[in-house]
């Protein structure tokens, strides 16, 4: 809207009009009139922006002034310029919002936002290490469906301690305290929490399966959704997408709560290093609390190597990744110690020939009072070993290795 139109028949900066385009992003408006033009407050040049298929990020005045006669040859004044940063970016249509976990932490690694329009347009954008997303949709007449997704980093934050928390919930000892934690605990995606979820997560922690067969690594819930029963998030289908009509656009604050499946204690750490797979340490601070005695073996000799609890405090759960020199030592299997509830399901023995072992343990339901927790000196289990060379100290060949399985 221009309340100061180009004066007809006068001299213009652009030759044929009172404005000219200097480059793709700059234009100039100017004229001069030998007869003069009357100027009153709140009149002048008003710029109107439109973004039918994209965004205008900002607008900036390089210079603005008015010359008028009087007194000396020319006297200049600078007119008021009213520009608000809140008006930009200007998009048609435009959508933005936040995607964070229930505690406000970021989503680990990269995740995608998919935009599908009623006219068939399909856009995907990748987000990384930011809570905010924003996009220009490009069709102001269409309605849109927004769906975040992420299906990698399966083990980020998923440890044996999560099994402990799920077990406490199943046994009604310590219920999980939010609908999003309940969704995270439902590993097999059957809309309930049972020991079957623990079995699936245990297999994944031990690398017996690399991902959950009936679920995705991350779930995203419309943050504006109010659960009818927060203790049962499946009493009604919860929205994992947001639908926006054309009349609702542009739209801000279209937020989602991100849920890492299996990570009920929110220990998956975004880190902002794009590496992914990080786990914040939430368990024992001891780097290695398993003792192995010195044992001398001759080539071909077999023995049982005992592993005992060397921590100062009793333990409710632990997981262990062991590595050894497979050219010198053969590990044939495990034997029971004093640790209750240990079974073949507690171990991944498939990679023994390669020289590493994954195992985990958590107290059985009857032992949650503390009676079944190993105290210092408790024999956990033994490893059946055979020497492939003469070995002065078998314990020196074994070491905890977080690359095999984080020792927690």
mmCIF file of C-alpha atoms in Angstrom:
data_model
loop_
_atom_site.group_PDB
_atom_site.id
_atom_site.type_symbol
_atom_site.label_atom_id
_atom_site.label_comp_id
_atom_site.label_asym_id
_atom_site.label_seq_id
_atom_site.Cartn_x
_atom_site.Cartn_y
_atom_site.Cartn_z
ATOM 1 C CA UNK A 1 0.000 0.000 0.000
ATOM 2 C CA UNK A 2 1.488 3.307 -1.083
ATOM 3 C CA UNK A 3 -0.078 6.455 0.300
ATOM 4 C CA UNK A 4 2.497 8.487 -1.611
ATOM 5 C CA UNK A 5 1.945 7.510 -5.262
ATOM 6 C CA UNK A 6 4.354 8.260 -8.057
ATOM 7 C CA UNK A 7 3.654 11.821 -9.259
ATOM 8 C CA UNK A 8 2.555 11.700 -12.854
ATOM 9 C CA UNK A 9 4.798 13.314 -15.431
ATOM 10 C CA UNK A 10 7.704 14.009 -13.104
ATOM 11 C CA UNK A 11 11.269 12.713 -13.021
ATOM 12 C CA UNK A 12 11.876 9.222 -11.617
ATOM 13 C CA UNK A 13 14.981 7.391 -10.473
ATOM 14 C CA UNK A 14 14.126 4.364 -12.611
ATOM 15 C CA UNK A 15 13.375 6.324 -15.730
ATOM 16 C CA UNK A 16 9.837 4.985 -16.273
ATOM 17 C CA UNK A 17 8.600 4.469 -12.741
ATOM 18 C CA UNK A 18 9.301 5.540 -9.201
ATOM 19 C CA UNK A 19 11.093 2.301 -8.299
ATOM 20 C CA UNK A 20 13.788 0.153 -9.828
ATOM 21 C CA UNK A 21 15.158 -3.331 -9.040
ATOM 22 C CA UNK A 22 18.861 -3.232 -8.319
ATOM 23 C CA UNK A 23 19.360 -7.027 -7.916
ATOM 24 C CA UNK A 24 17.377 -10.157 -7.039
ATOM 25 C CA UNK A 25 16.964 -9.030 -3.433
ATOM 26 C CA UNK A 26 17.120 -5.219 -3.563
ATOM 27 C CA UNK A 27 14.890 -2.529 -4.966
ATOM 28 C CA UNK A 28 14.840 1.248 -4.696
ATOM 29 C CA UNK A 29 11.928 3.640 -4.589
ATOM 30 C CA UNK A 30 12.517 7.304 -5.315
ATOM 31 C CA UNK A 31 11.277 10.297 -7.193
ATOM 32 C CA UNK A 32 11.581 14.041 -7.138
ATOM 33 C CA UNK A 33 8.985 16.588 -7.962
ATOM 34 C CA UNK A 34 9.697 20.200 -8.996
ATOM 35 C CA UNK A 35 6.273 21.142 -7.713
ATOM 36 C CA UNK A 36 6.707 19.446 -4.343
ATOM 37 C CA UNK A 37 4.653 16.806 -2.545
ATOM 38 C CA UNK A 38 2.869 17.241 0.735
ATOM 39 C CA UNK A 39 3.905 14.745 3.436
ATOM 40 C CA UNK A 40 1.900 14.132 6.601
ATOM 41 C CA UNK A 41 2.577 11.722 9.525
ATOM 42 C CA UNK A 42 1.928 7.993 8.886
ATOM 43 C CA UNK A 43 1.951 8.487 5.138
ATOM 44 C CA UNK A 44 4.608 7.318 2.776
ATOM 45 C CA UNK A 45 5.799 4.132 1.188
ATOM 46 C CA UNK A 46 4.583 0.847 2.672
ATOM 47 C CA UNK A 47 6.128 -2.387 1.464
ATOM 48 C CA UNK A 48 3.932 -5.458 1.181
ATOM 49 C CA UNK A 49 5.617 -8.877 1.276
ATOM 50 C CA UNK A 50 4.187 -12.207 0.157
ATOM 51 C CA UNK A 51 5.695 -15.702 0.118
ATOM 52 C CA UNK A 52 3.405 -17.915 -2.006
ATOM 53 C CA UNK A 53 5.901 -20.801 -2.224
ATOM 54 C CA UNK A 54 8.679 -20.196 0.228
ATOM 55 C CA UNK A 55 9.942 -17.858 2.916
ATOM 56 C CA UNK A 56 11.181 -14.305 3.186
ATOM 57 C CA UNK A 57 13.704 -14.516 5.980
ATOM 58 C CA UNK A 58 14.104 -10.810 6.734
ATOM 59 C CA UNK A 59 13.870 -7.285 5.342
ATOM 60 C CA UNK A 60 16.399 -4.504 5.835
ATOM 61 C CA UNK A 61 16.436 -0.864 4.856
ATOM 62 C CA UNK A 62 19.793 0.265 3.550
ATOM 63 C CA UNK A 63 18.890 3.955 3.620
ATOM 64 C CA UNK A 64 15.862 6.207 3.658
ATOM 65 C CA UNK A 65 15.763 9.966 3.640
ATOM 66 C CA UNK A 66 13.837 12.931 2.287
ATOM 67 C CA UNK A 67 15.351 16.093 0.850
ATOM 68 C CA UNK A 68 13.323 19.238 0.927
ATOM 69 C CA UNK A 69 14.005 22.879 0.089
ATOM 70 C CA UNK A 70 14.209 25.581 2.623
ATOM 71 C CA UNK A 71 16.847 27.555 4.397
ATOM 72 C CA UNK A 72 19.949 26.321 2.553
ATOM 73 C CA UNK A 73 20.055 24.594 -0.799
ATOM 74 C CA UNK A 74 18.742 21.252 0.542
ATOM 75 C CA UNK A 75 17.863 20.017 4.000
ATOM 76 C CA UNK A 76 17.484 16.263 4.607
ATOM 77 C CA UNK A 77 15.310 14.461 7.123
ATOM 78 C CA UNK A 78 15.222 10.730 7.909
ATOM 79 C CA UNK A 79 11.688 9.326 7.957
ATOM 80 C CA UNK A 80 10.558 6.818 10.551
ATOM 81 C CA UNK A 81 10.959 3.187 9.556
ATOM 82 C CA UNK A 82 8.748 0.613 11.217
ATOM 83 C CA UNK A 83 10.125 -2.910 10.804
ATOM 84 C CA UNK A 84 9.538 -5.700 13.315
ATOM 85 C CA UNK A 85 11.738 -8.804 13.402
ATOM 86 C CA UNK A 86 8.713 -10.699 14.669
ATOM 87 C CA UNK A 87 7.196 -10.381 11.192
ATOM 88 C CA UNK A 88 9.900 -12.627 9.727
ATOM 89 C CA UNK A 89 10.453 -15.244 8.489
ATOM 90 C CA UNK A 90 7.333 -14.717 6.437
ATOM 91 C CA UNK A 91 6.069 -17.920 4.832
ATOM 92 C CA UNK A 92 2.872 -19.099 3.263
ATOM 93 C CA UNK A 93 2.139 -21.503 4.813
ATOM 94 C CA UNK A 94 4.633 -21.874 7.641
ATOM 95 C CA UNK A 95 4.850 -24.394 10.492
ATOM 96 C CA UNK A 96 7.201 -24.639 13.449
ATOM 97 C CA UNK A 97 7.477 -26.254 16.860
ATOM 98 C CA UNK A 98 9.583 -28.130 19.405
ATOM 99 C CA UNK A 99 10.474 -31.819 19.616
ATOM 100 C CA UNK A 100 12.007 -32.822 22.946
ATOM 101 C CA UNK A 101 11.754 -35.641 25.456
ATOM 102 C CA UNK A 102 9.549 -35.411 28.523
ATOM 103 C CA UNK A 103 12.439 -33.988 30.565
ATOM 104 C CA UNK A 104 13.275 -31.382 27.908
ATOM 105 C CA UNK A 105 16.346 -33.219 26.573
ATOM 106 C CA UNK A 106 17.043 -33.450 22.845
ATOM 107 C CA UNK A 107 16.569 -36.367 20.496
ATOM 108 C CA UNK A 108 19.829 -38.234 19.936
ATOM 109 C CA UNK A 109 21.261 -38.024 16.415
ATOM 110 C CA UNK A 110 19.151 -37.148 13.393
ATOM 111 C CA UNK A 111 15.402 -37.479 13.039
ATOM 112 C CA UNK A 112 13.029 -36.723 10.178
ATOM 113 C CA UNK A 113 9.871 -34.657 9.906
ATOM 114 C CA UNK A 114 7.557 -35.728 7.109
ATOM 115 C CA UNK A 115 5.016 -33.291 5.671
ATOM 116 C CA UNK A 116 2.227 -34.763 3.509
ATOM 117 C CA UNK A 117 -0.356 -32.454 1.932
ATOM 118 C CA UNK A 118 -3.932 -33.103 0.855
ATOM 119 C CA UNK A 119 -2.800 -32.420 -2.718
ATOM 120 C CA UNK A 120 -0.179 -35.171 -2.625
ATOM 121 C CA UNK A 121 2.921 -33.128 -1.879
ATOM 122 C CA UNK A 122 5.406 -35.088 0.235
ATOM 123 C CA UNK A 123 8.348 -33.374 1.931
ATOM 124 C CA UNK A 124 10.934 -34.765 4.325
ATOM 125 C CA UNK A 125 13.374 -32.685 6.341
ATOM 126 C CA UNK A 126 16.176 -33.902 8.594
ATOM 127 C CA UNK A 127 16.678 -32.317 11.991
ATOM 128 C CA UNK A 128 19.726 -32.733 14.184
ATOM 129 C CA UNK A 129 20.744 -31.494 17.606
ATOM 130 C CA UNK A 130 18.019 -28.885 17.980
ATOM 131 C CA UNK A 131 14.703 -28.756 19.777
ATOM 132 C CA UNK A 132 13.158 -26.456 17.175
ATOM 133 C CA UNK A 133 11.987 -27.339 13.692
ATOM 134 C CA UNK A 134 10.468 -25.068 11.051
ATOM 135 C CA UNK A 135 9.485 -25.441 7.436
ATOM 136 C CA UNK A 136 7.767 -23.567 4.616
ATOM 137 C CA UNK A 137 5.152 -25.889 3.163
ATOM 138 C CA UNK A 138 4.640 -24.184 -0.174
ATOM 139 C CA UNK A 139 0.906 -24.722 -0.820
ATOM 140 C CA UNK A 140 -1.347 -22.307 1.100
ATOM 141 C CA UNK A 141 -4.519 -24.067 -0.110
ATOM 142 C CA UNK A 142 -3.603 -27.540 1.192
ATOM 143 C CA UNK A 143 -4.057 -29.225 4.545
ATOM 144 C CA UNK A 144 -1.062 -31.048 5.963
ATOM 145 C CA UNK A 145 -0.100 -34.032 8.126
ATOM 146 C CA UNK A 146 3.132 -33.767 10.140
ATOM 147 C CA UNK A 147 4.825 -36.972 11.297
ATOM 148 C CA UNK A 148 8.230 -37.122 13.043
ATOM 149 C CA UNK A 149 10.176 -40.363 12.748
ATOM 150 C CA UNK A 150 13.445 -41.976 13.798
ATOM 151 C CA UNK A 151 14.328 -45.646 13.586
ATOM 152 C CA UNK A 152 17.984 -46.024 14.493
ATOM 153 C CA UNK A 153 20.148 -45.865 17.616
ATOM 154 C CA UNK A 154 18.227 -48.800 19.076
ATOM 155 C CA UNK A 155 20.426 -49.265 22.136
ATOM 156 C CA UNK A 156 20.818 -45.604 23.037
ATOM 157 C CA UNK A 157 20.048 -45.435 26.749
ATOM 158 C CA UNK A 158 18.788 -49.034 26.912
ATOM 159 C CA UNK A 159 20.517 -50.956 29.717
ATOM 160 C CA UNK A 160 19.810 -53.613 32.309
ATOM 161 C CA UNK A 161 18.737 -50.871 34.692
ATOM 162 C CA UNK A 162 15.743 -50.214 32.432
ATOM 163 C CA UNK A 163 14.817 -53.883 32.889
ATOM 164 C CA UNK A 164 14.935 -53.339 36.650
ATOM 165 C CA UNK A 165 12.551 -50.365 36.412
ATOM 166 C CA UNK A 166 10.170 -52.249 34.108
ATOM 167 C CA UNK A 167 10.252 -55.233 36.466
ATOM 168 C CA UNK A 168 9.377 -53.002 39.427
ATOM 169 C CA UNK A 169 6.443 -51.645 37.425
ATOM 170 C CA UNK A 170 5.189 -55.097 36.430
ATOM 171 C CA UNK A 171 5.321 -56.198 40.078
ATOM 172 C CA UNK A 172 3.541 -53.012 41.263
ATOM 173 C CA UNK A 173 6.529 -52.137 43.453
ATOM 174 C CA UNK A 174 7.387 -48.825 41.762
ATOM 175 C CA UNK A 175 5.051 -47.850 38.898
ATOM 176 C CA UNK A 176 6.471 -45.858 36.011
ATOM 177 C CA UNK A 177 5.324 -42.304 36.598
ATOM 178 C CA UNK A 178 4.427 -40.907 33.153
ATOM 179 C CA UNK A 179 2.536 -42.074 30.054
ATOM 180 C CA UNK A 180 5.670 -41.551 27.953
ATOM 181 C CA UNK A 181 7.736 -43.880 30.174
ATOM 182 C CA UNK A 182 4.965 -46.457 29.832
ATOM 183 C CA UNK A 183 5.112 -46.156 26.034
ATOM 184 C CA UNK A 184 8.902 -46.569 26.228
ATOM 185 C CA UNK A 185 8.510 -49.741 28.304
ATOM 186 C CA UNK A 186 6.163 -51.356 25.777
ATOM 187 C CA UNK A 187 8.966 -52.884 23.747
ATOM 188 C CA UNK A 188 6.849 -55.363 21.784
ATOM 189 C CA UNK A 189 4.187 -52.726 21.017
ATOM 190 C CA UNK A 190 1.206 -54.726 22.283
ATOM 191 C CA UNK A 191 -0.232 -51.848 24.356
ATOM 192 C CA UNK A 192 0.645 -53.401 27.704
ATOM 193 C CA UNK A 193 3.713 -53.875 29.869
ATOM 194 C CA UNK A 194 4.674 -57.435 30.775
ATOM 195 C CA UNK A 195 7.757 -59.604 31.200
ATOM 196 C CA UNK A 196 7.565 -60.197 27.441
ATOM 197 C CA UNK A 197 8.812 -56.634 26.963
ATOM 198 C CA UNK A 198 11.731 -57.366 29.279
ATOM 199 C CA UNK A 199 12.609 -60.471 27.248
ATOM 200 C CA UNK A 200 12.720 -58.476 24.002
ATOM 201 C CA UNK A 201 14.866 -55.736 25.497
ATOM 202 C CA UNK A 202 17.214 -58.277 27.100
ATOM 203 C CA UNK A 203 17.776 -59.937 23.727
ATOM 204 C CA UNK A 204 18.575 -56.548 22.206
ATOM 205 C CA UNK A 205 20.980 -55.554 24.991
ATOM 206 C CA UNK A 206 22.828 -58.852 24.504
ATOM 207 C CA UNK A 207 22.867 -58.313 20.707
ATOM 208 C CA UNK A 208 20.905 -61.488 20.108
ATOM 209 C CA UNK A 209 18.610 -59.237 18.079
ATOM 210 C CA UNK A 210 19.682 -55.879 16.672
ATOM 211 C CA UNK A 211 16.278 -54.213 16.816
ATOM 212 C CA UNK A 212 12.773 -54.795 18.139
ATOM 213 C CA UNK A 213 10.729 -56.670 15.513
ATOM 214 C CA UNK A 214 7.365 -55.037 16.290
ATOM 215 C CA UNK A 215 8.320 -51.497 17.215
ATOM 216 C CA UNK A 216 10.351 -48.493 16.152
ATOM 217 C CA UNK A 217 13.362 -47.130 17.988
ATOM 218 C CA UNK A 218 11.602 -43.823 18.728
ATOM 219 C CA UNK A 219 7.967 -42.789 19.087
ATOM 220 C CA UNK A 220 6.642 -39.220 18.883
ATOM 221 C CA UNK A 221 3.436 -38.081 20.581
ATOM 222 C CA UNK A 222 1.542 -34.858 19.883
ATOM 223 C CA UNK A 223 2.510 -32.690 22.867
ATOM 224 C CA UNK A 224 -0.942 -31.078 23.020
ATOM 225 C CA UNK A 225 -2.615 -34.447 23.530
ATOM 226 C CA UNK A 226 -4.119 -35.031 26.970
ATOM 227 C CA UNK A 227 -4.094 -38.710 27.932
ATOM 228 C CA UNK A 228 -7.542 -39.726 29.253
ATOM 229 C CA UNK A 229 -5.762 -41.986 31.749
ATOM 230 C CA UNK A 230 -2.043 -41.203 32.206
ATOM 231 C CA UNK A 231 -1.562 -44.609 33.862
ATOM 232 C CA UNK A 232 -2.849 -46.340 30.704
ATOM 233 C CA UNK A 233 -1.776 -44.447 27.586
ATOM 234 C CA UNK A 234 -3.415 -47.087 25.350
ATOM 235 C CA UNK A 235 -6.972 -46.607 26.638
ATOM 236 C CA UNK A 236 -7.409 -44.538 23.458
ATOM 237 C CA UNK A 237 -5.067 -44.284 20.448
ATOM 238 C CA UNK A 238 -2.551 -41.513 21.088
ATOM 239 C CA UNK A 239 -1.693 -39.262 18.109
ATOM 240 C CA UNK A 240 1.737 -39.699 16.550
ATOM 241 C CA UNK A 241 0.974 -37.164 13.803
ATOM 242 C CA UNK A 242 -0.612 -33.714 13.711
ATOM 243 C CA UNK A 243 -3.150 -32.660 11.078
ATOM 244 C CA UNK A 244 -3.375 -28.989 10.111
ATOM 245 C CA UNK A 245 -6.059 -27.488 7.901
ATOM 246 C CA UNK A 246 -5.263 -24.661 5.509
ATOM 247 C CA UNK A 247 -7.145 -22.287 7.808
ATOM 248 C CA UNK A 248 -4.758 -23.136 10.684
ATOM 249 C CA UNK A 249 -1.676 -22.112 8.718
ATOM 250 C CA UNK A 250 0.729 -20.540 9.399
ATOM 251 C CA UNK A 251 1.067 -22.532 12.641
ATOM 252 C CA UNK A 252 3.523 -22.272 15.498
ATOM 253 C CA UNK A 253 3.981 -24.398 18.615
ATOM 254 C CA UNK A 254 3.170 -27.667 16.845
ATOM 255 C CA UNK A 255 5.131 -29.663 19.407
ATOM 256 C CA UNK A 256 5.888 -33.349 19.938
ATOM 257 C CA UNK A 257 7.198 -35.390 22.872
ATOM 258 C CA UNK A 258 9.895 -37.845 21.760
ATOM 259 C CA UNK A 259 10.005 -41.294 23.388
ATOM 260 C CA UNK A 260 13.064 -43.581 23.154
ATOM 261 C CA UNK A 261 11.655 -47.100 23.243
ATOM 262 C CA UNK A 262 13.300 -49.161 25.994
ATOM 263 C CA UNK A 263 14.873 -46.178 27.767
ATOM 264 C CA UNK A 264 12.545 -45.634 30.724
ATOM 265 C CA UNK A 265 15.108 -43.731 32.828
ATOM 266 C CA UNK A 266 15.839 -41.170 30.057
ATOM 267 C CA UNK A 267 19.556 -41.965 29.935
ATOM 268 C CA UNK A 268 19.942 -41.738 26.136
ATOM 269 C CA UNK A 269 22.163 -38.684 25.753
ATOM 270 C CA UNK A 270 21.878 -36.580 22.580
ATOM 271 C CA UNK A 271 25.382 -35.222 23.087
ATOM 272 C CA UNK A 272 25.071 -33.037 19.963
ATOM 273 C CA UNK A 273 28.071 -34.792 18.443
ATOM 274 C CA UNK A 274 26.022 -36.618 15.783
ATOM 275 C CA UNK A 275 27.686 -39.875 16.813
ATOM 276 C CA UNK A 276 24.609 -41.366 18.445
ATOM 277 C CA UNK A 277 24.340 -44.351 20.729
ATOM 278 C CA UNK A 278 25.445 -42.523 23.857
ATOM 279 C CA UNK A 279 24.270 -43.548 27.296
ATOM 280 C CA UNK A 280 24.493 -41.347 30.317
ATOM 281 C CA UNK A 281 25.873 -43.308 33.265
ATOM 282 C CA UNK A 282 23.089 -43.600 35.828
ATOM 283 C CA UNK A 283 24.274 -46.691 37.708
ATOM 284 C CA UNK A 284 27.284 -47.690 39.808
ATOM 285 C CA UNK A 285 30.232 -45.347 39.609
ATOM 286 C CA UNK A 286 32.689 -48.242 39.937
ATOM 287 C CA UNK A 287 34.438 -48.852 36.594
ATOM 288 C CA UNK A 288 34.922 -52.589 37.195
ATOM 289 C CA UNK A 289 33.621 -54.490 40.205
ATOM 290 C CA UNK A 290 34.177 -58.083 39.134
ATOM 291 C CA UNK A 291 37.181 -59.939 40.522
ATOM 292 C CA UNK A 292 39.091 -62.716 38.741
ATOM 293 C CA UNK A 293 41.772 -64.725 40.626
ATOM 294 C CA UNK A 294 45.213 -65.451 39.234
ATOM 295 C CA UNK A 295 45.302 -68.833 37.519
ATOM 296 C CA UNK A 296 48.261 -70.535 35.802
ATOM 297 C CA UNK A 297 47.537 -73.033 33.004
ATOM 298 C CA UNK A 298 49.633 -75.210 30.730
ATOM 299 C CA UNK A 299 48.799 -75.638 27.096
ATOM 300 C CA UNK A 300 45.752 -77.925 26.706
ATOM 301 C CA UNK A 301 44.829 -77.691 30.380
ATOM 302 C CA UNK A 302 41.200 -76.953 31.290
ATOM 303 C CA UNK A 303 39.793 -75.198 34.360
ATOM 304 C CA UNK A 304 36.887 -73.191 35.713
ATOM 305 C CA UNK A 305 37.753 -69.525 36.140
ATOM 306 C CA UNK A 306 35.574 -67.977 38.905
ATOM 307 C CA UNK A 307 34.232 -64.425 38.666
ATOM 308 C CA UNK A 308 33.169 -62.845 41.947
ATOM 309 C CA UNK A 309 31.569 -59.573 43.020
ATOM 310 C CA UNK A 310 34.217 -57.129 44.187
ATOM 311 C CA UNK A 311 32.014 -54.096 44.719
ATOM 312 C CA UNK A 312 31.689 -52.537 48.143
ATOM 313 C CA UNK A 313 27.900 -52.478 47.937
ATOM 314 C CA UNK A 314 25.307 -55.110 47.118
ATOM 315 C CA UNK A 315 24.115 -55.058 43.527
ATOM 316 C CA UNK A 316 20.593 -55.229 42.122
ATOM 317 C CA UNK A 317 21.564 -55.557 38.466
ATOM 318 C CA UNK A 318 24.592 -55.403 36.219
ATOM 319 C CA UNK A 319 25.685 -56.000 32.648
ATOM 320 C CA UNK A 320 29.108 -57.053 31.498
ATOM 321 C CA UNK A 321 31.163 -57.094 28.313
ATOM 322 C CA UNK A 322 34.313 -59.226 28.445
ATOM 323 C CA UNK A 323 37.126 -59.593 25.922
ATOM 324 C CA UNK A 324 40.149 -61.917 25.922
ATOM 325 C CA UNK A 325 42.943 -63.126 23.672
ATOM 326 C CA UNK A 326 41.230 -65.928 21.759
ATOM 327 C CA UNK A 327 44.540 -67.139 20.319
ATOM 328 C CA UNK A 328 45.762 -68.010 23.831
ATOM 329 C CA UNK A 329 42.533 -68.845 25.659
ATOM 330 C CA UNK A 330 39.406 -70.725 24.663
ATOM 331 C CA UNK A 331 36.236 -70.025 26.657
ATOM 332 C CA UNK A 332 33.871 -72.963 26.309
ATOM 333 C CA UNK A 333 30.900 -71.844 28.376
ATOM 334 C CA UNK A 334 29.740 -70.857 31.844
ATOM 335 C CA UNK A 335 28.960 -72.669 35.090
ATOM 336 C CA UNK A 336 26.608 -71.636 37.871
ATOM 337 C CA UNK A 337 27.825 -69.784 40.939
ATOM 338 C CA UNK A 338 25.872 -68.265 43.836
ATOM 339 C CA UNK A 339 24.029 -65.711 41.720
ATOM 340 C CA UNK A 340 20.293 -66.537 41.788
ATOM 341 C CA UNK A 341 18.298 -66.563 38.592
ATOM 342 C CA UNK A 342 21.251 -66.819 36.201
ATOM 343 C CA UNK A 343 20.444 -68.863 33.088
ATOM 344 C CA UNK A 344 21.523 -69.366 29.496
ATOM 345 C CA UNK A 345 19.226 -66.463 28.588
ATOM 346 C CA UNK A 346 21.529 -64.207 30.619
ATOM 347 C CA UNK A 347 24.392 -64.794 28.180
ATOM 348 C CA UNK A 348 25.166 -64.313 24.518
ATOM 349 C CA UNK A 349 27.589 -67.179 23.913
ATOM 350 C CA UNK A 350 27.592 -67.010 20.119
ATOM 351 C CA UNK A 351 30.778 -64.963 19.908
ATOM 352 C CA UNK A 352 32.958 -66.944 22.331
ATOM 353 C CA UNK A 353 35.201 -68.120 19.429
ATOM 354 C CA UNK A 354 35.911 -64.456 18.601
ATOM 355 C CA UNK A 355 37.054 -63.723 22.149
ATOM 356 C CA UNK A 356 34.213 -61.825 23.739
ATOM 357 C CA UNK A 357 31.206 -62.415 25.979
ATOM 358 C CA UNK A 358 28.061 -60.418 26.725
ATOM 359 C CA UNK A 359 25.993 -61.108 29.835
ATOM 360 C CA UNK A 360 23.531 -59.391 32.153
ATOM 361 C CA UNK A 361 21.730 -60.117 35.396
ATOM 362 C CA UNK A 362 18.988 -58.564 37.479
ATOM 363 C CA UNK A 363 17.530 -59.726 40.757
ATOM 364 C CA UNK A 364 14.544 -62.017 40.522
ATOM 365 C CA UNK A 365 11.157 -60.841 41.733
ATOM 366 C CA UNK A 366 11.484 -62.654 45.066
ATOM 367 C CA UNK A 367 14.862 -61.021 45.700
ATOM 368 C CA UNK A 368 13.944 -57.366 45.212
ATOM 369 C CA UNK A 369 13.972 -56.918 48.975
ATOM 370 C CA UNK A 370 17.724 -57.270 48.790
ATOM 371 C CA UNK A 371 18.309 -60.800 50.022
ATOM 372 C CA UNK A 372 19.356 -62.111 46.622
ATOM 373 C CA UNK A 373 21.711 -59.290 45.743
ATOM 374 C CA UNK A 374 25.392 -60.250 45.574
ATOM 375 C CA UNK A 375 27.506 -58.814 48.368
ATOM 376 C CA UNK A 376 31.257 -58.387 48.216
ATOM 377 C CA UNK A 377 32.953 -61.720 47.612
ATOM 378 C CA UNK A 378 29.901 -63.483 46.137
ATOM 379 C CA UNK A 379 30.779 -65.978 43.398
ATOM 380 C CA UNK A 380 28.810 -64.770 40.387
ATOM 381 C CA UNK A 381 29.545 -67.540 37.922
ATOM 382 C CA UNK A 382 32.467 -69.375 36.406
ATOM 383 C CA UNK A 383 33.889 -69.656 32.902
ATOM 384 C CA UNK A 384 35.035 -73.013 31.554
ATOM 385 C CA UNK A 385 38.356 -72.309 29.863
ATOM 386 C CA UNK A 386 41.075 -74.221 28.039
ATOM 387 C CA UNK A 387 44.590 -72.933 27.483
ATOM 388 C CA UNK A 388 45.798 -72.833 23.881
ATOM 389 C CA UNK A 389 49.284 -71.811 25.024
ATOM 390 C CA UNK A 390 51.112 -71.798 28.329
ATOM 391 C CA UNK A 391 49.532 -69.031 30.391
ATOM 392 C CA UNK A 392 51.140 -67.592 33.510
ATOM 393 C CA UNK A 393 48.021 -65.678 34.578
ATOM 394 C CA UNK A 394 44.664 -66.263 32.906
ATOM 395 C CA UNK A 395 43.145 -63.190 34.601
ATOM 396 C CA UNK A 396 45.607 -60.967 32.764
ATOM 397 C CA UNK A 397 44.105 -62.079 29.435
ATOM 398 C CA UNK A 398 40.574 -60.939 30.303
ATOM 399 C CA UNK A 399 39.417 -57.339 30.442
ATOM 400 C CA UNK A 400 36.114 -55.475 30.552
ATOM 401 C CA UNK A 401 35.346 -53.850 27.207
ATOM 402 C CA UNK A 402 32.563 -51.315 26.812
ATOM 403 C CA UNK A 403 32.729 -51.795 23.053
ATOM 404 C CA UNK A 404 31.498 -55.356 23.588
ATOM 405 C CA UNK A 405 28.804 -54.231 26.041
ATOM 406 C CA UNK A 406 28.882 -51.189 28.363
ATOM 407 C CA UNK A 407 29.892 -52.389 31.815
ATOM 408 C CA UNK A 408 27.300 -50.924 34.152
#
